[in-house]
Amino acid sequence: MRKVGIVGSGALARAVNARLLEFAVPVLVWGPDEEEVAECVRAGAAVAATPAEVASRTQFIIVTAADGQQSEQWHTGDHGVVQGMSDGRTVIDMTTVSPSLARKLARACEESGGAYLDAPVSGGAVAARTGNLVVMVGGPETAYDQALPVLEPLSRVVVRVGENGSGAVAKLCNQVMCFVNLCGVCEGFALGAKAGIDLRKLFGIVMAGAAQSWELDNMGPKILARDLSTGYPVSTSQYDLSLVLDAARELKVFLPATSIVQQLYHAVERLGDPALASQALIRALETMSDIEVRG
């Protein structure tokens, strides 16, 4: 396989780098954090000076930005990916971005002779490291087919949803279902706590019944153990929810439950603890109900 570029930062970028190197894929990395880049180099990657250099020296460029603003900067800013693109290059953007931004970045890449795939993921760094990502892809079918050998070592599910922007839409739909489901888990525990029942028994009951879900399985034990800082940050949750509700307004879709969840996260943010993760949604319900959920 030809050399793969990574333009990114954070745990996902490091996990993708490590996984590809395990499969003997040559990797060229650029990132804004020198320590993270050094870790990738120690694992076996080569280093580039700019995103443009990554694009000019690799066929596939995986982008893992914190948000849409950062992704756009790395693509179209000074020394950005687009400046280094040419025929045959394909961007695989794993950043969670709005559908409109995905289409904008696709046009910029196409104007430079390359292709752009919006390819947001579910599963995060842990899943990438073990090859268990779920990747939802929007973009040209030919570019998707060519990128599959890069995505398959990282993923247990890779699906082309449609044209550019459709992968971004699929990720937003996924986030709606995750956050509303998590809110239901928190509300169920809050009701049980206020009524005074054993929450460990409640957890076992609902895990065995129709309410079983990934959110309950993964977030339930953290909530009961008061582990409210491990996992998906509240700030990132709010970013995702903002993208969802922006898309809903644009499409004129009514998402009342999602809107309420966003307001609950606003209440969590007002607690002033930036370390809190998504399951800390329970804190908003505890404050309003004068309870503590523990089991």
PDB file of C-alpha atoms in Angstrom:
ATOM      1  CA  MET A   1       0.000   0.000   0.000  1.00  0.00           C
ATOM      2  CA  ARG A   2       1.190   3.530  -0.752  1.00  0.00           C
ATOM      3  CA  LYS A   3       2.102   5.852   2.116  1.00  0.00           C
ATOM      4  CA  VAL A   4      -0.799   7.213   4.176  1.00  0.00           C
ATOM      5  CA  GLY A   5      -0.752  10.691   5.693  1.00  0.00           C
ATOM      6  CA  ILE A   6      -2.250  11.723   9.010  1.00  0.00           C
ATOM      7  CA  VAL A   7      -3.052  15.360   9.675  1.00  0.00           C
ATOM      8  CA  GLY A   8      -4.333  15.497  13.200  1.00  0.00           C
ATOM      9  CA  SER A   9      -4.066  15.575  16.922  1.00  0.00           C
ATOM     10  CA  GLY A  10      -5.458  13.762  19.926  1.00  0.00           C
ATOM     11  CA  ALA A  11      -5.933  10.134  20.828  1.00  0.00           C
ATOM     12  CA  LEU A  12      -7.633   9.213  17.550  1.00  0.00           C
ATOM     13  CA  ALA A  13      -4.675  10.366  15.440  1.00  0.00           C
ATOM     14  CA  ARG A  14      -2.240   8.381  17.593  1.00  0.00           C
ATOM     15  CA  ALA A  15      -4.424   5.286  17.497  1.00  0.00           C
ATOM     16  CA  VAL A  16      -4.823   5.425  13.699  1.00  0.00           C
ATOM     17  CA  ASN A  17      -1.076   5.829  13.338  1.00  0.00           C
ATOM     18  CA  ALA A  18      -0.307   2.842  15.567  1.00  0.00           C
ATOM     19  CA  ARG A  19      -2.888   0.600  13.886  1.00  0.00           C
ATOM     20  CA  LEU A  20      -1.709   1.354  10.339  1.00  0.00           C
ATOM     21  CA  LEU A  21       1.925   0.778  11.286  1.00  0.00           C
ATOM     22  CA  GLU A  22       0.957  -2.628  12.687  1.00  0.00           C
ATOM     23  CA  PHE A  23      -0.285  -3.463   9.195  1.00  0.00           C
ATOM     24  CA  ALA A  24       3.040  -2.334   7.705  1.00  0.00           C
ATOM     25  CA  VAL A  25       1.475   0.757   6.143  1.00  0.00           C
ATOM     26  CA  PRO A  26       4.032   3.595   5.805  1.00  0.00           C
ATOM     27  CA  VAL A  27       2.707   6.691   7.591  1.00  0.00           C
ATOM     28  CA  LEU A  28       3.620  10.373   7.316  1.00  0.00           C
ATOM     29  CA  VAL A  29       2.271  12.573  10.114  1.00  0.00           C
ATOM     30  CA  TRP A  30       1.767  16.241  10.858  1.00  0.00           C
ATOM     31  CA  GLY A  31       0.180  17.633  13.994  1.00  0.00           C
ATOM     32  CA  PRO A  32       0.150  20.810  16.065  1.00  0.00           C
ATOM     33  CA  ASP A  33       1.289  19.017  19.235  1.00  0.00           C
ATOM     34  CA  GLU A  34       5.003  18.193  19.177  1.00  0.00           C
ATOM     35  CA  GLU A  35       4.742  15.536  21.900  1.00  0.00           C
ATOM     36  CA  GLU A  36       1.964  13.704  20.067  1.00  0.00           C
ATOM     37  CA  VAL A  37       3.935  13.817  16.811  1.00  0.00           C
ATOM     38  CA  ALA A  38       7.014  12.522  18.627  1.00  0.00           C
ATOM     39  CA  GLU A  39       4.964   9.602  19.947  1.00  0.00           C
ATOM     40  CA  CYS A  40       3.875   8.755  16.398  1.00  0.00           C
ATOM     41  CA  VAL A  41       7.471   8.959  15.182  1.00  0.00           C
ATOM     42  CA  ARG A  42       8.648   6.644  17.962  1.00  0.00           C
ATOM     43  CA  ALA A  43       6.043   4.161  16.780  1.00  0.00           C
ATOM     44  CA  GLY A  44       7.541   4.269  13.278  1.00  0.00           C
ATOM     45  CA  ALA A  45       5.963   7.147  11.372  1.00  0.00           C
ATOM     46  CA  ALA A  46       7.795   9.822   9.394  1.00  0.00           C
ATOM     47  CA  VAL A  47       7.098  13.483  10.074  1.00  0.00           C
ATOM     48  CA  ALA A  48       6.100  16.347   7.757  1.00  0.00           C
ATOM     49  CA  ALA A  49       6.465  20.082   8.314  1.00  0.00           C
ATOM     50  CA  THR A  50       2.975  21.088   7.132  1.00  0.00           C
ATOM     51  CA  PRO A  51      -0.384  19.589   6.143  1.00  0.00           C
ATOM     52  CA  ALA A  52       0.437  20.573   2.550  1.00  0.00           C
ATOM     53  CA  GLU A  53       3.575  18.439   2.662  1.00  0.00           C
ATOM     54  CA  VAL A  54       1.554  15.489   3.935  1.00  0.00           C
ATOM     55  CA  ALA A  55      -0.843  15.861   0.999  1.00  0.00           C
ATOM     56  CA  SER A  56       1.950  16.205  -1.547  1.00  0.00           C
ATOM     57  CA  ARG A  57       3.776  13.075  -0.378  1.00  0.00           C
ATOM     58  CA  THR A  58       0.909  10.649   0.287  1.00  0.00           C
ATOM     59  CA  GLN A  59      -2.013   9.228  -1.659  1.00  0.00           C
ATOM     60  CA  PHE A  60      -4.483   9.155   1.236  1.00  0.00           C
ATOM     61  CA  ILE A  61      -4.651  11.859   3.892  1.00  0.00           C
ATOM     62  CA  ILE A  62      -6.544  11.043   7.084  1.00  0.00           C
ATOM     63  CA  VAL A  63      -7.653  14.168   8.960  1.00  0.00           C
ATOM     64  CA  THR A  64      -8.582  13.985  12.649  1.00  0.00           C
ATOM     65  CA  ALA A  65      -9.394  17.501  13.833  1.00  0.00           C
ATOM     66  CA  ALA A  66     -11.108  18.546  17.053  1.00  0.00           C
ATOM     67  CA  ASP A  67     -13.947  20.304  15.242  1.00  0.00           C
ATOM     68  CA  GLY A  68     -15.064  21.754  11.940  1.00  0.00           C
ATOM     69  CA  GLN A  69     -13.236  25.039  12.381  1.00  0.00           C
ATOM     70  CA  GLN A  70      -9.932  23.261  12.902  1.00  0.00           C
ATOM     71  CA  SER A  71     -10.582  20.880  10.018  1.00  0.00           C
ATOM     72  CA  GLU A  72     -11.316  23.769   7.675  1.00  0.00           C
ATOM     73  CA  GLN A  73      -8.142  25.556   8.776  1.00  0.00           C
ATOM     74  CA  TRP A  74      -6.012  22.479   8.174  1.00  0.00           C
ATOM     75  CA  HIS A  75      -7.580  22.005   4.747  1.00  0.00           C
ATOM     76  CA  THR A  76      -7.730  25.513   3.326  1.00  0.00           C
ATOM     77  CA  GLY A  77      -5.500  27.664   5.538  1.00  0.00           C
ATOM     78  CA  ASP A  78      -1.878  28.589   4.879  1.00  0.00           C
ATOM     79  CA  HIS A  79       0.122  25.460   4.008  1.00  0.00           C
ATOM     80  CA  GLY A  80      -3.096  23.464   4.264  1.00  0.00           C
ATOM     81  CA  VAL A  81      -3.898  20.094   2.773  1.00  0.00           C
ATOM     82  CA  VAL A  82      -5.511  21.571  -0.341  1.00  0.00           C
ATOM     83  CA  GLN A  83      -2.279  23.345  -1.302  1.00  0.00           C
ATOM     84  CA  GLY A  84      -0.494  20.005  -1.500  1.00  0.00           C
ATOM     85  CA  MET A  85      -3.187  18.047  -3.322  1.00  0.00           C
ATOM     86  CA  SER A  86      -3.062  16.851  -6.912  1.00  0.00           C
ATOM     87  CA  ASP A  87      -4.650  14.178  -9.081  1.00  0.00           C
ATOM     88  CA  GLY A  88      -5.065  10.858  -7.307  1.00  0.00           C
ATOM     89  CA  ARG A  89      -4.987  12.225  -3.756  1.00  0.00           C
ATOM     90  CA  THR A  90      -7.911  11.508  -1.428  1.00  0.00           C
ATOM     91  CA  VAL A  91      -8.707  13.114   1.919  1.00  0.00           C
ATOM     92  CA  ILE A  92     -10.410  10.886   4.499  1.00  0.00           C
ATOM     93  CA  ASP A  93     -11.784  13.389   7.013  1.00  0.00           C
ATOM     94  CA  MET A  94     -12.747  11.614  10.253  1.00  0.00           C
ATOM     95  CA  THR A  95     -13.682  14.888  11.938  1.00  0.00           C
ATOM     96  CA  THR A  96     -17.308  15.385  12.952  1.00  0.00           C
ATOM     97  CA  VAL A  97     -18.310  18.311  10.725  1.00  0.00           C
ATOM     98  CA  SER A  98     -21.521  19.818   9.412  1.00  0.00           C
ATOM     99  CA  PRO A  99     -22.841  18.477   6.103  1.00  0.00           C
ATOM    100  CA  SER A 100     -22.424  21.921   4.526  1.00  0.00           C
ATOM    101  CA  LEU A 101     -18.765  22.123   5.571  1.00  0.00           C
ATOM    102  CA  ALA A 102     -18.160  18.627   4.230  1.00  0.00           C
ATOM    103  CA  ARG A 103     -19.468  19.707   0.838  1.00  0.00           C
ATOM    104  CA  LYS A 104     -17.395  22.911   0.968  1.00  0.00           C
ATOM    105  CA  LEU A 105     -14.182  20.996   1.712  1.00  0.00           C
ATOM    106  CA  ALA A 106     -15.027  18.497  -1.024  1.00  0.00           C
ATOM    107  CA  ARG A 107     -15.242  21.316  -3.572  1.00  0.00           C
ATOM    108  CA  ALA A 108     -11.897  22.711  -2.418  1.00  0.00           C
ATOM    109  CA  CYS A 109     -10.210  19.319  -2.781  1.00  0.00           C
ATOM    110  CA  GLU A 110     -11.795  18.708  -6.181  1.00  0.00           C
ATOM    111  CA  GLU A 111     -10.560  22.077  -7.443  1.00  0.00           C
ATOM    112  CA  SER A 112      -7.032  20.919  -6.610  1.00  0.00           C
ATOM    113  CA  GLY A 113      -7.517  17.664  -8.498  1.00  0.00           C
ATOM    114  CA  GLY A 114      -8.157  15.420  -5.515  1.00  0.00           C
ATOM    115  CA  ALA A 115     -11.143  13.873  -3.757  1.00  0.00           C
ATOM    116  CA  TYR A 116     -12.646  14.345  -0.312  1.00  0.00           C
ATOM    117  CA  LEU A 117     -14.480  11.781   1.787  1.00  0.00           C
ATOM    118  CA  ASP A 118     -16.366  12.918   4.860  1.00  0.00           C
ATOM    119  CA  ALA A 119     -15.742   9.851   7.006  1.00  0.00           C
ATOM    120  CA  PRO A 120     -16.748  10.500  10.621  1.00  0.00           C
ATOM    121  CA  VAL A 121     -16.415   7.586  12.990  1.00  0.00           C
ATOM    122  CA  SER A 122     -18.099   5.966  15.937  1.00  0.00           C
ATOM    123  CA  GLY A 123     -15.931   4.248  18.518  1.00  0.00           C
ATOM    124  CA  GLY A 124     -13.071   6.689  18.993  1.00  0.00           C
ATOM    125  CA  ALA A 125      -9.433   5.943  19.706  1.00  0.00           C
ATOM    126  CA  VAL A 126      -9.968   2.635  21.491  1.00  0.00           C
ATOM    127  CA  ALA A 127     -11.921   1.252  18.550  1.00  0.00           C
ATOM    128  CA  ALA A 128      -9.369   2.577  16.024  1.00  0.00           C
ATOM    129  CA  ARG A 129      -6.514   0.911  17.913  1.00  0.00           C
ATOM    130  CA  THR A 130      -8.258  -2.464  17.786  1.00  0.00           C
ATOM    131  CA  GLY A 131      -9.728  -2.145  14.281  1.00  0.00           C
ATOM    132  CA  ASN A 132     -13.321  -1.706  15.474  1.00  0.00           C
ATOM    133  CA  LEU A 133     -14.326   1.724  14.194  1.00  0.00           C
ATOM    134  CA  VAL A 134     -17.659   2.246  12.488  1.00  0.00           C
ATOM    135  CA  VAL A 135     -17.014   4.610   9.571  1.00  0.00           C
ATOM    136  CA  MET A 136     -19.805   6.455   7.728  1.00  0.00           C
ATOM    137  CA  VAL A 137     -18.572   7.793   4.417  1.00  0.00           C
ATOM    138  CA  GLY A 138     -19.854  10.419   2.035  1.00  0.00           C
ATOM    139  CA  GLY A 139     -18.146  11.059  -1.272  1.00  0.00           C
ATOM    140  CA  PRO A 140     -17.415   9.786  -4.785  1.00  0.00           C
ATOM    141  CA  GLU A 141     -17.771   6.032  -5.179  1.00  0.00           C
ATOM    142  CA  THR A 142     -14.432   5.658  -6.970  1.00  0.00           C
ATOM    143  CA  ALA A 143     -12.551   7.471  -4.198  1.00  0.00           C
ATOM    144  CA  TYR A 144     -14.370   5.381  -1.604  1.00  0.00           C
ATOM    145  CA  ASP A 145     -13.418   2.126  -3.310  1.00  0.00           C
ATOM    146  CA  GLN A 146      -9.784   3.215  -3.505  1.00  0.00           C
ATOM    147  CA  ALA A 147      -9.757   4.243   0.171  1.00  0.00           C
ATOM    148  CA  LEU A 148     -11.214   0.983   1.485  1.00  0.00           C
ATOM    149  CA  PRO A 149      -7.806  -0.728   1.923  1.00  0.00           C
ATOM    150  CA  VAL A 150      -6.863   2.144   4.250  1.00  0.00           C
ATOM    151  CA  LEU A 151     -10.116   2.099   6.221  1.00  0.00           C
ATOM    152  CA  GLU A 152     -10.563  -1.650   6.592  1.00  0.00           C
ATOM    153  CA  PRO A 153      -7.667  -2.249   9.032  1.00  0.00           C
ATOM    154  CA  LEU A 154      -9.162   0.435  11.271  1.00  0.00           C
ATOM    155  CA  SER A 155     -12.787  -0.656  11.140  1.00  0.00           C
ATOM    156  CA  ARG A 156     -15.302  -3.417  11.667  1.00  0.00           C
ATOM    157  CA  VAL A 157     -17.936  -1.553   9.633  1.00  0.00           C
ATOM    158  CA  VAL A 158     -17.337   0.828   6.712  1.00  0.00           C
ATOM    159  CA  VAL A 159     -20.366   2.074   4.761  1.00  0.00           C
ATOM    160  CA  ARG A 160     -20.605   4.574   1.909  1.00  0.00           C
ATOM    161  CA  VAL A 161     -23.832   6.430   2.701  1.00  0.00           C
ATOM    162  CA  GLY A 162     -23.883   8.519  -0.477  1.00  0.00           C
ATOM    163  CA  GLU A 163     -22.351  11.677  -1.892  1.00  0.00           C
ATOM    164  CA  ASN A 164     -20.353  14.267   0.034  1.00  0.00           C
ATOM    165  CA  GLY A 165     -22.168  15.424   3.163  1.00  0.00           C
ATOM    166  CA  SER A 166     -24.067  12.171   3.656  1.00  0.00           C
ATOM    167  CA  GLY A 167     -21.438  10.699   5.948  1.00  0.00           C
ATOM    168  CA  ALA A 168     -21.671  13.832   8.092  1.00  0.00           C
ATOM    169  CA  VAL A 169     -25.466  13.489   8.187  1.00  0.00           C
ATOM    170  CA  ALA A 170     -25.197   9.853   9.290  1.00  0.00           C
ATOM    171  CA  LYS A 171     -22.869  10.840  12.149  1.00  0.00           C
ATOM    172  CA  LEU A 172     -25.318  13.502  13.338  1.00  0.00           C
ATOM    173  CA  CYS A 173     -28.158  10.953  13.272  1.00  0.00           C
ATOM    174  CA  ASN A 174     -25.976   8.615  15.312  1.00  0.00           C
ATOM    175  CA  GLN A 175     -25.355  11.359  17.876  1.00  0.00           C
ATOM    176  CA  VAL A 176     -29.078  12.127  18.195  1.00  0.00           C
ATOM    177  CA  MET A 177     -29.777   8.495  19.043  1.00  0.00           C
ATOM    178  CA  CYS A 178     -26.829   8.260  21.461  1.00  0.00           C
ATOM    179  CA  PHE A 179     -27.570  11.413  23.456  1.00  0.00           C
ATOM    180  CA  VAL A 180     -31.333  10.918  23.671  1.00  0.00           C
ATOM    181  CA  ASN A 181     -30.756   7.307  24.727  1.00  0.00           C
ATOM    182  CA  LEU A 182     -28.245   8.425  27.363  1.00  0.00           C
ATOM    183  CA  CYS A 183     -30.744  10.951  28.674  1.00  0.00           C
ATOM    184  CA  GLY A 184     -33.285   8.144  29.052  1.00  0.00           C
ATOM    185  CA  VAL A 185     -30.756   6.089  31.019  1.00  0.00           C
ATOM    186  CA  CYS A 186     -30.102   9.032  33.348  1.00  0.00           C
ATOM    187  CA  GLU A 187     -33.814   9.737  33.820  1.00  0.00           C
ATOM    188  CA  GLY A 188     -34.512   6.102  34.645  1.00  0.00           C
ATOM    189  CA  PHE A 189     -31.795   6.073  37.293  1.00  0.00           C
ATOM    190  CA  ALA A 190     -33.022   9.409  38.676  1.00  0.00           C
ATOM    191  CA  LEU A 191     -36.559   8.082  39.054  1.00  0.00           C
ATOM    192  CA  GLY A 192     -35.312   4.913  40.720  1.00  0.00           C
ATOM    193  CA  ALA A 193     -33.040   6.850  43.079  1.00  0.00           C
ATOM    194  CA  LYS A 194     -35.832   9.192  44.173  1.00  0.00           C
ATOM    195  CA  ALA A 195     -38.104   6.201  44.817  1.00  0.00           C
ATOM    196  CA  GLY A 196     -35.390   4.581  46.917  1.00  0.00           C
ATOM    197  CA  ILE A 197     -34.969   1.302  45.032  1.00  0.00           C
ATOM    198  CA  ASP A 198     -31.665  -0.572  44.647  1.00  0.00           C
ATOM    199  CA  LEU A 199     -30.091   0.870  41.490  1.00  0.00           C
ATOM    200  CA  ARG A 200     -27.796  -2.115  40.974  1.00  0.00           C
ATOM    201  CA  LYS A 201     -30.842  -4.366  40.847  1.00  0.00           C
ATOM    202  CA  LEU A 202     -32.524  -1.890  38.505  1.00  0.00           C
ATOM    203  CA  PHE A 203     -29.487  -1.944  36.220  1.00  0.00           C
ATOM    204  CA  GLY A 204     -29.562  -5.753  36.051  1.00  0.00           C
ATOM    205  CA  ILE A 205     -33.268  -5.789  35.297  1.00  0.00           C
ATOM    206  CA  VAL A 206     -33.172  -3.284  32.449  1.00  0.00           C
ATOM    207  CA  MET A 207     -30.015  -4.850  30.977  1.00  0.00           C
ATOM    208  CA  ALA A 208     -31.962  -8.094  30.661  1.00  0.00           C
ATOM    209  CA  GLY A 209     -35.011  -6.476  29.091  1.00  0.00           C
ATOM    210  CA  ALA A 210     -36.121  -4.303  26.212  1.00  0.00           C
ATOM    211  CA  ALA A 211     -34.319  -1.200  27.527  1.00  0.00           C
ATOM    212  CA  GLN A 212     -30.874  -2.748  27.065  1.00  0.00           C
ATOM    213  CA  SER A 213     -28.605  -0.557  24.933  1.00  0.00           C
ATOM    214  CA  TRP A 214     -24.981   0.392  24.316  1.00  0.00           C
ATOM    215  CA  GLU A 215     -25.442   3.556  26.374  1.00  0.00           C
ATOM    216  CA  LEU A 216     -26.883   1.642  29.314  1.00  0.00           C
ATOM    217  CA  ASP A 217     -24.207  -1.045  29.097  1.00  0.00           C
ATOM    218  CA  ASN A 218     -21.311   1.427  28.908  1.00  0.00           C
ATOM    219  CA  MET A 219     -22.556   4.507  30.758  1.00  0.00           C
ATOM    220  CA  GLY A 220     -24.730   2.824  33.390  1.00  0.00           C
ATOM    221  CA  PRO A 221     -21.841   1.401  35.458  1.00  0.00           C
ATOM    222  CA  LYS A 222     -19.976   4.729  35.252  1.00  0.00           C
ATOM    223  CA  ILE A 223     -23.009   6.648  36.494  1.00  0.00           C
ATOM    224  CA  LEU A 224     -23.594   4.270  39.389  1.00  0.00           C
ATOM    225  CA  ALA A 225     -19.901   4.372  40.338  1.00  0.00           C
ATOM    226  CA  ARG A 226     -19.870   8.208  40.159  1.00  0.00           C
ATOM    227  CA  ASP A 227     -17.269   8.049  37.389  1.00  0.00           C
ATOM    228  CA  LEU A 228     -18.464  11.155  35.593  1.00  0.00           C
ATOM    229  CA  SER A 229     -15.200  12.310  34.009  1.00  0.00           C
ATOM    230  CA  THR A 230     -14.078   9.309  31.951  1.00  0.00           C
ATOM    231  CA  GLY A 231     -15.064   9.351  28.302  1.00  0.00           C
ATOM    232  CA  TYR A 232     -16.627  11.768  25.829  1.00  0.00           C
ATOM    233  CA  PRO A 233     -16.236  15.357  27.106  1.00  0.00           C
ATOM    234  CA  VAL A 234     -19.277  17.523  27.759  1.00  0.00           C
ATOM    235  CA  SER A 235     -17.753  20.230  25.537  1.00  0.00           C
ATOM    236  CA  THR A 236     -17.570  17.800  22.610  1.00  0.00           C
ATOM    237  CA  SER A 237     -21.105  16.623  23.334  1.00  0.00           C
ATOM    238  CA  GLN A 238     -22.311  20.209  23.089  1.00  0.00           C
ATOM    239  CA  TYR A 239     -20.413  20.720  19.835  1.00  0.00           C
ATOM    240  CA  ASP A 240     -22.115  17.656  18.336  1.00  0.00           C
ATOM    241  CA  LEU A 241     -25.544  18.721  19.560  1.00  0.00           C
ATOM    242  CA  SER A 242     -25.056  22.187  18.065  1.00  0.00           C
ATOM    243  CA  LEU A 243     -24.278  20.631  14.674  1.00  0.00           C
ATOM    244  CA  VAL A 244     -27.356  18.409  14.962  1.00  0.00           C
ATOM    245  CA  LEU A 245     -29.698  21.274  15.780  1.00  0.00           C
ATOM    246  CA  ASP A 246     -28.179  23.537  13.106  1.00  0.00           C
ATOM    247  CA  ALA A 247     -28.822  20.802  10.536  1.00  0.00           C
ATOM    248  CA  ALA A 248     -32.344  20.308  11.875  1.00  0.00           C
ATOM    249  CA  ARG A 249     -33.121  24.021  11.499  1.00  0.00           C
ATOM    250  CA  GLU A 250     -31.731  24.006   7.972  1.00  0.00           C
ATOM    251  CA  LEU A 251     -33.836  20.976   7.043  1.00  0.00           C
ATOM    252  CA  LYS A 252     -36.874  22.137   9.049  1.00  0.00           C
ATOM    253  CA  VAL A 253     -36.931  19.000  11.191  1.00  0.00           C
ATOM    254  CA  PHE A 254     -38.363  19.146  14.717  1.00  0.00           C
ATOM    255  CA  LEU A 255     -36.096  17.451  17.296  1.00  0.00           C
ATOM    256  CA  PRO A 256     -37.669  18.263  20.679  1.00  0.00           C
ATOM    257  CA  ALA A 257     -35.889  15.599  22.721  1.00  0.00           C
ATOM    258  CA  THR A 258     -32.483  16.594  21.343  1.00  0.00           C
ATOM    259  CA  SER A 259     -33.184  20.238  22.159  1.00  0.00           C
ATOM    260  CA  ILE A 260     -33.971  19.317  25.772  1.00  0.00           C
ATOM    261  CA  VAL A 261     -30.783  17.250  26.040  1.00  0.00           C
ATOM    262  CA  GLN A 262     -28.765  20.251  24.865  1.00  0.00           C
ATOM    263  CA  GLN A 263     -30.360  22.383  27.586  1.00  0.00           C
ATOM    264  CA  LEU A 264     -29.499  19.753  30.203  1.00  0.00           C
ATOM    265  CA  TYR A 265     -25.880  19.871  29.071  1.00  0.00           C
ATOM    266  CA  HIS A 266     -25.977  23.660  29.433  1.00  0.00           C
ATOM    267  CA  ALA A 267     -26.941  23.051  33.072  1.00  0.00           C
ATOM    268  CA  VAL A 268     -24.008  20.644  33.447  1.00  0.00           C
ATOM    269  CA  GLU A 269     -21.647  23.229  31.965  1.00  0.00           C
ATOM    270  CA  ARG A 270     -22.807  25.762  34.553  1.00  0.00           C
ATOM    271  CA  LEU A 271     -21.401  23.450  37.248  1.00  0.00           C
ATOM    272  CA  GLY A 272     -18.019  24.727  36.117  1.00  0.00           C
ATOM    273  CA  ASP A 273     -16.131  21.431  35.873  1.00  0.00           C
ATOM    274  CA  PRO A 274     -14.481  21.122  32.422  1.00  0.00           C
ATOM    275  CA  ALA A 275     -13.418  17.534  33.147  1.00  0.00           C
ATOM    276  CA  LEU A 276     -16.961  16.169  33.096  1.00  0.00           C
ATOM    277  CA  ALA A 277     -17.903  13.627  30.413  1.00  0.00           C
ATOM    278  CA  SER A 278     -21.205  12.938  28.669  1.00  0.00           C
ATOM    279  CA  GLN A 279     -22.591  10.685  31.425  1.00  0.00           C
ATOM    280  CA  ALA A 280     -22.411  13.701  33.756  1.00  0.00           C
ATOM    281  CA  LEU A 281     -25.807  14.548  32.272  1.00  0.00           C
ATOM    282  CA  ILE A 282     -27.025  12.845  35.440  1.00  0.00           C
ATOM    283  CA  ARG A 283     -25.728  15.833  37.433  1.00  0.00           C
ATOM    284  CA  ALA A 284     -28.334  18.131  35.889  1.00  0.00           C
ATOM    285  CA  LEU A 285     -31.134  15.762  36.870  1.00  0.00           C
ATOM    286  CA  GLU A 286     -29.689  15.309  40.363  1.00  0.00           C
ATOM    287  CA  THR A 287     -29.634  19.060  40.919  1.00  0.00           C
ATOM    288  CA  MET A 288     -33.219  19.517  39.769  1.00  0.00           C
ATOM    289  CA  SER A 289     -34.516  16.480  41.692  1.00  0.00           C
ATOM    290  CA  ASP A 290     -32.478  16.868  44.901  1.00  0.00           C
ATOM    291  CA  ILE A 291     -30.991  13.382  44.689  1.00  0.00           C
ATOM    292  CA  GLU A 292     -27.672  11.607  44.178  1.00  0.00           C
ATOM    293  CA  VAL A 293     -27.553   8.610  41.858  1.00  0.00           C
ATOM    294  CA  ARG A 294     -25.171   5.999  43.203  1.00  0.00           C
ATOM    295  CA  GLY A 295     -25.191   2.223  43.270  1.00  0.00           C
TER     296      GLY A 295
END
